[in-house]
Tab-separated table of C-alpha atoms in Angstrom:
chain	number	residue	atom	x	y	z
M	1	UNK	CA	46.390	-3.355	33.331
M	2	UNK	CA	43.576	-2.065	35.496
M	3	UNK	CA	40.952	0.742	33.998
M	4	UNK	CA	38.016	3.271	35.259
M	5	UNK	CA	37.770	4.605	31.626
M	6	UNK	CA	33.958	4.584	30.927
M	7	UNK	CA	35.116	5.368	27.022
M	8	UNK	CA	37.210	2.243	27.125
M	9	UNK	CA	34.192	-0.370	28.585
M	10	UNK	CA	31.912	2.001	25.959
M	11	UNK	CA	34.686	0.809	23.492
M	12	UNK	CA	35.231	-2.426	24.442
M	13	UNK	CA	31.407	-2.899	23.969
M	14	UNK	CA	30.688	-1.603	20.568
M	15	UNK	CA	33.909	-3.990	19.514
M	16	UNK	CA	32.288	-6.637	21.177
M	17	UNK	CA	29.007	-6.771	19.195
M	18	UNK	CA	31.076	-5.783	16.142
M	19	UNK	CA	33.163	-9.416	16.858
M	20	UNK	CA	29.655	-11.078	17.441
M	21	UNK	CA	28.119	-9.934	14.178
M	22	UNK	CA	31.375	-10.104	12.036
M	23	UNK	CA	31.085	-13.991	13.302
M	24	UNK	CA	27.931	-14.481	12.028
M	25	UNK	CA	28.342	-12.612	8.544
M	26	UNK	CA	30.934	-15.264	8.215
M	27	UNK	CA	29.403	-18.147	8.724
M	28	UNK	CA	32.046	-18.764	11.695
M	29	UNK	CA	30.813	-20.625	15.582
M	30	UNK	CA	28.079	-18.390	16.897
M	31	UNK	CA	27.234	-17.903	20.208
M	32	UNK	CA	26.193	-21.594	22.163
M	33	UNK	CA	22.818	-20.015	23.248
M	34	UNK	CA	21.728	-18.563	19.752
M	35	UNK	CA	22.904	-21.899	18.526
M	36	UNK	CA	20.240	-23.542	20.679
M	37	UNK	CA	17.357	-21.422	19.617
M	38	UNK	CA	17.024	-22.132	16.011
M	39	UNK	CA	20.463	-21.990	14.220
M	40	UNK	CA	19.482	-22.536	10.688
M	41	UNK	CA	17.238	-19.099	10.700
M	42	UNK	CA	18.856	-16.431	8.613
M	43	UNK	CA	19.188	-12.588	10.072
M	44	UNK	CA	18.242	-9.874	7.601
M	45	UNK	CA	20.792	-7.036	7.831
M	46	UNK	CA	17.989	-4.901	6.401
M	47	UNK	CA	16.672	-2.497	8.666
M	48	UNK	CA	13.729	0.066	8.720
M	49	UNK	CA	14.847	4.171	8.071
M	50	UNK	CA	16.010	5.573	11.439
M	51	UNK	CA	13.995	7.599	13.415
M	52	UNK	CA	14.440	10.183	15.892
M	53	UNK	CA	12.400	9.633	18.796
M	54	UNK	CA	12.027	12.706	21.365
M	55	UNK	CA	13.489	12.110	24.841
M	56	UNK	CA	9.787	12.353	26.183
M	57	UNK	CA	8.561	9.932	24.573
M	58	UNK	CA	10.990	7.119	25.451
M	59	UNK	CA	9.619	4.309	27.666
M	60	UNK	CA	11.518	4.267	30.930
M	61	UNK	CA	13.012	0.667	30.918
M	62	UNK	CA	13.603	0.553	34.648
M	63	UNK	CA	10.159	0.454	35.377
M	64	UNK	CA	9.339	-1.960	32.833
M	65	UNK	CA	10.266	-5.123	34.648
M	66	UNK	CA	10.529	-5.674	38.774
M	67	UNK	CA	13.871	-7.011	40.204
M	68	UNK	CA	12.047	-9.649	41.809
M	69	UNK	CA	10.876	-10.872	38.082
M	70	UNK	CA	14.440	-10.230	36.951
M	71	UNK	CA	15.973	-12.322	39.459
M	72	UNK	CA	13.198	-15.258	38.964
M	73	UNK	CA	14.353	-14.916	35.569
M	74	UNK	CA	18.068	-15.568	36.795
M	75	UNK	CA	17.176	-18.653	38.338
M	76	UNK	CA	20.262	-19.950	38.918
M	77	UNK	CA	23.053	-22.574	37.721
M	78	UNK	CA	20.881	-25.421	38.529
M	79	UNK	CA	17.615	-24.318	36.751
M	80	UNK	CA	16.381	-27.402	34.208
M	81	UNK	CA	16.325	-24.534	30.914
M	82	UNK	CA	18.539	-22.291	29.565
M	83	UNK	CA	18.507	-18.132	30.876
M	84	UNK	CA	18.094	-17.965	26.324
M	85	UNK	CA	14.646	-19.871	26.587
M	86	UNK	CA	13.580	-18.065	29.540
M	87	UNK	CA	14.239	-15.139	28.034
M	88	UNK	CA	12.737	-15.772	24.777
M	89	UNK	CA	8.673	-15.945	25.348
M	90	UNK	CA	9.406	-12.182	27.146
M	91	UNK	CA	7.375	-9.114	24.746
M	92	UNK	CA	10.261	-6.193	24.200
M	93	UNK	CA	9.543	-4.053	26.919
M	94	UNK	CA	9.958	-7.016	28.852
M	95	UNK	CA	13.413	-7.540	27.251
M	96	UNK	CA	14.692	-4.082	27.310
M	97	UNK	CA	13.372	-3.949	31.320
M	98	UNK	CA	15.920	-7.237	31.664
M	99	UNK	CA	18.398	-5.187	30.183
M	100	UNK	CA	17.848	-2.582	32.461
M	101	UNK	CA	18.565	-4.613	35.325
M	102	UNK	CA	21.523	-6.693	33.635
M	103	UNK	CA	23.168	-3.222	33.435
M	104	UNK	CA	22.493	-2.124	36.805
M	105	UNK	CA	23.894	-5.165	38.620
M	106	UNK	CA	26.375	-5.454	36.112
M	107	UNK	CA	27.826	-1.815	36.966
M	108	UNK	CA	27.387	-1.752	40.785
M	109	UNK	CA	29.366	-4.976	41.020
M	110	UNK	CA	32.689	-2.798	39.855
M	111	UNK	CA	34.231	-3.349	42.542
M	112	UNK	CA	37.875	-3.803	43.357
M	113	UNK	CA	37.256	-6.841	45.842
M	114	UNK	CA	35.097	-8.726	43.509
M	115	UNK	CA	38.268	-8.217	41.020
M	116	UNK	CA	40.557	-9.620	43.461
M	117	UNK	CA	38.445	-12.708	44.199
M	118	UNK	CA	38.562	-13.146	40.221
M	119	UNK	CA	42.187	-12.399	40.155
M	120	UNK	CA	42.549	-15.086	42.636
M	121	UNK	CA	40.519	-17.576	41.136
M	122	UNK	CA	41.782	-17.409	37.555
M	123	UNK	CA	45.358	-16.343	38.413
M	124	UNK	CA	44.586	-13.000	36.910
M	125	UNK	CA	42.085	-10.411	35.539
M	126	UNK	CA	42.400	-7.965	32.796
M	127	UNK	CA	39.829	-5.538	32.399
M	128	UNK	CA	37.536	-7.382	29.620
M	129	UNK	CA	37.559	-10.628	31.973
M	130	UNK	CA	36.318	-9.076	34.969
M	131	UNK	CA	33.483	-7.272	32.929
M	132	UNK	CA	33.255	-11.183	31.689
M	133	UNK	CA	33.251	-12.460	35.236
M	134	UNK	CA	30.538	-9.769	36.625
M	135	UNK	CA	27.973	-11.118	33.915
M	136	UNK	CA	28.877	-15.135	35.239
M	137	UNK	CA	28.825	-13.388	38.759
M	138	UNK	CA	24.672	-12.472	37.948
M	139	UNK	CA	24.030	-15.553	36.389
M	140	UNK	CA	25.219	-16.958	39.883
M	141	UNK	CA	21.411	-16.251	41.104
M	142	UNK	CA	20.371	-12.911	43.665
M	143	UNK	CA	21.804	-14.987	46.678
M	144	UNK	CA	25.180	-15.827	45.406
M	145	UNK	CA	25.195	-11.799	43.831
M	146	UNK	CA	24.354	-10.666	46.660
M	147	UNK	CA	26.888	-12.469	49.256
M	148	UNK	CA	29.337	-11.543	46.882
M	149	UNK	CA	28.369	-8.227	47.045
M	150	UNK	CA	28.484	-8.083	50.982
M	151	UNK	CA	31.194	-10.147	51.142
M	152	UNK	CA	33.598	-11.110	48.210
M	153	UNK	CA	35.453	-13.741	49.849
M	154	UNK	CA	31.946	-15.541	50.129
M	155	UNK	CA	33.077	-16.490	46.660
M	156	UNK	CA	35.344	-19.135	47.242
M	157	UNK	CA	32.636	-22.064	47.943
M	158	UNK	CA	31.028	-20.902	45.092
M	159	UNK	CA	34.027	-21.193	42.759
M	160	UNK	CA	34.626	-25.171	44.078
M	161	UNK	CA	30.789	-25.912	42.099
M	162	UNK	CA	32.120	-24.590	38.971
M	163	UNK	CA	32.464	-27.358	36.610
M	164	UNK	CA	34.760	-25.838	33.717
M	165	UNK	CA	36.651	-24.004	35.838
M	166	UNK	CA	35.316	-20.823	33.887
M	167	UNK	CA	34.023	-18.018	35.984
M	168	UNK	CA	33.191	-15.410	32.981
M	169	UNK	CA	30.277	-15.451	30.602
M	170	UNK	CA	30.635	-12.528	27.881
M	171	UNK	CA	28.161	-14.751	25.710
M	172	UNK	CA	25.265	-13.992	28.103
M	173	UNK	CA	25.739	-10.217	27.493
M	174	UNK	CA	24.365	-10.648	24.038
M	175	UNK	CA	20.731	-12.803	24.894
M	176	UNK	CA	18.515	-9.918	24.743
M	177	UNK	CA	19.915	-8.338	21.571
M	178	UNK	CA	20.200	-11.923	19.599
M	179	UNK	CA	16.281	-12.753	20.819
M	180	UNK	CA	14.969	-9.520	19.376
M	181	UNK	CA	17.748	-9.426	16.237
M	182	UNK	CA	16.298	-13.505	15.484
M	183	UNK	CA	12.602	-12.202	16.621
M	184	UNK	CA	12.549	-9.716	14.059
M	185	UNK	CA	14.842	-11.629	11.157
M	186	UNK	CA	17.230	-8.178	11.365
M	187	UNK	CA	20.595	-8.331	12.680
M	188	UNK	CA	20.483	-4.329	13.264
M	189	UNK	CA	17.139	-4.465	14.766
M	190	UNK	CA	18.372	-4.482	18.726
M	191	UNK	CA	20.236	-1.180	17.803
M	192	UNK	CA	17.026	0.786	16.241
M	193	UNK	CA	14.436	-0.411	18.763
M	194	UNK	CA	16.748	0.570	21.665
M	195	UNK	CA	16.676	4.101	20.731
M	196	UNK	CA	12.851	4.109	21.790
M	197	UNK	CA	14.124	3.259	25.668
M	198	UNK	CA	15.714	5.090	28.383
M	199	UNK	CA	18.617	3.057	29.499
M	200	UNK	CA	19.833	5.062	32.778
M	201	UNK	CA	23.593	4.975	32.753
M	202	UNK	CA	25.311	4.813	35.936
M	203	UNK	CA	28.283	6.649	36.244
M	204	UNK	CA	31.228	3.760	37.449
M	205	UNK	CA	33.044	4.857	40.427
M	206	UNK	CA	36.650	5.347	41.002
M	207	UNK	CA	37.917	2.648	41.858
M	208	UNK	CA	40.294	2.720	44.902
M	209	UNK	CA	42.463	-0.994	44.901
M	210	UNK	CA	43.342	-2.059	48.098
M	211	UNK	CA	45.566	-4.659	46.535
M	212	UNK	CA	48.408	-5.140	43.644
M	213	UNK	CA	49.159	-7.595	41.627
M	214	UNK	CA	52.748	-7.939	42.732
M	215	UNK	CA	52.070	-7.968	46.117
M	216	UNK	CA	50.317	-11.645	47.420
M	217	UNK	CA	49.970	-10.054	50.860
M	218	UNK	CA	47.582	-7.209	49.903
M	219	UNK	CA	45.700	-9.507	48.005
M	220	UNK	CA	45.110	-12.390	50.583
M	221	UNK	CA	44.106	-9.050	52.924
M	222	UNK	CA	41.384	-8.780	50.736
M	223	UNK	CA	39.949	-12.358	50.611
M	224	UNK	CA	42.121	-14.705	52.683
M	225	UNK	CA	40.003	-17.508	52.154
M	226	UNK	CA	39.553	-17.434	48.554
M	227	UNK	CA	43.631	-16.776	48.562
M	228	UNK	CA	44.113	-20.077	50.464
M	229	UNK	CA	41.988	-22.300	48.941
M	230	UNK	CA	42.645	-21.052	45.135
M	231	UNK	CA	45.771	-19.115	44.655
M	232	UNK	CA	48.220	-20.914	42.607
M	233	UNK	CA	45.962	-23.951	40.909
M	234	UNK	CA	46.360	-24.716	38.101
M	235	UNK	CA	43.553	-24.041	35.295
């Protein structure tokens, strides 16, 4: 079924890390890019006493990194190291300036053409998937995010290089956190330094589908190329 409840993405979230964490406490498969970092170190679930840090004198983490820096950071699928060990030399304000972006493009890519295109592609697309398939979508690189953007049906070259046949990536959503969480030998430690950030929120739109999942027509209106080439494989 298709949402705009922020509470429910808010939810979906905090459930999210919960699953990540509960993983880990149990000794279960973590996540492939913390596994490539240095899987034998142990996180503390210690943390320091919470503090309360005054509104004013939160560092602003959308000016702490440029989008051209984020995007260089990107890269793209073809770049010879992992987005983890890019990621990983970055100080925190560096980090939580990354996440500022990741967010941004992550919300203004909710967009009901961009979840027909995945609907297409994967012969469907609940709501968790296409928040899945907007984080593969940045990892895509600015020009493939951006085409997509302008044009969603400019997806359908793009999905013919993927060589899994997976367009989502929820694993990516959790570098920054599992960097500073390893950094600092504190699984909790992501959650207390984030309080010391402003992390503007932007409000998702209502979404308006121009298409229906029992109708093929409306949704071949919306991207009749991707429909063509990928409607009905198999994967």
């Amino acid at each position: 079924m298709k949402t705009n409840s922020t509470e429910n993405r808010q939810a979906g979230l905090l459930q999210r890390l919960r699953n990540f964490f509960c993983c880990r406490n149990n000794n279960k498969n973590e996540v492939a890019y913390a596994s490539e970092s240095n899987p034998n170190k142990e996180i503390s679930p210690k943390s320091k006493p919470e503090i309360e840090i005054p509104e004013s004198e939160k560092k602003d983490a959308s000016k702490l990194m440029t989008e051209d820096k984020f995007w260089n950071l990107i890269g793209n699928p073809q770049s010879p190291d992992s987005l983890y060990d890019r990621l990983s030399p970055l100080s925190e304000d560096e980090l939580f300036g990354f996440s500022y972006w990741w967010e941004h493009f992550h919300d203004i890519s909710y967009r009901q053409d961009l979840w027909a295109a995945a609907y297409i592609y994967r012969g469907g697309c609940g709501d968790d998937s296409f928040d899945y398939f907007r984080f593969w979508l940045i990892t895509q690189g600015r020009e493939v995010f951006y085409n997509a953007m302008k044009n969603a049906d400019s997806l359908c070259d793009i999905f013919a290089t993927v060589t899994d046949d997976d367009i989502t990536d929820e694993e990516s959503d959790y570098l920054v956190m599992d960097i500073l969480n390893r950094r600092n030998n504190d699984s909790n430690y992501f959650d207390l330094a984030s309080r010391k950030y402003k992390m503007p929120q932007e409000i998702l739109p209502e979404m308006e589908f121009e298409w229906e999942e029992d109708d093929e027509e409306s949704i071949r209106r919306v991207c009749p190329n991707t429909f063509d080439k990928w409607w009905g494989e198999c994967r």
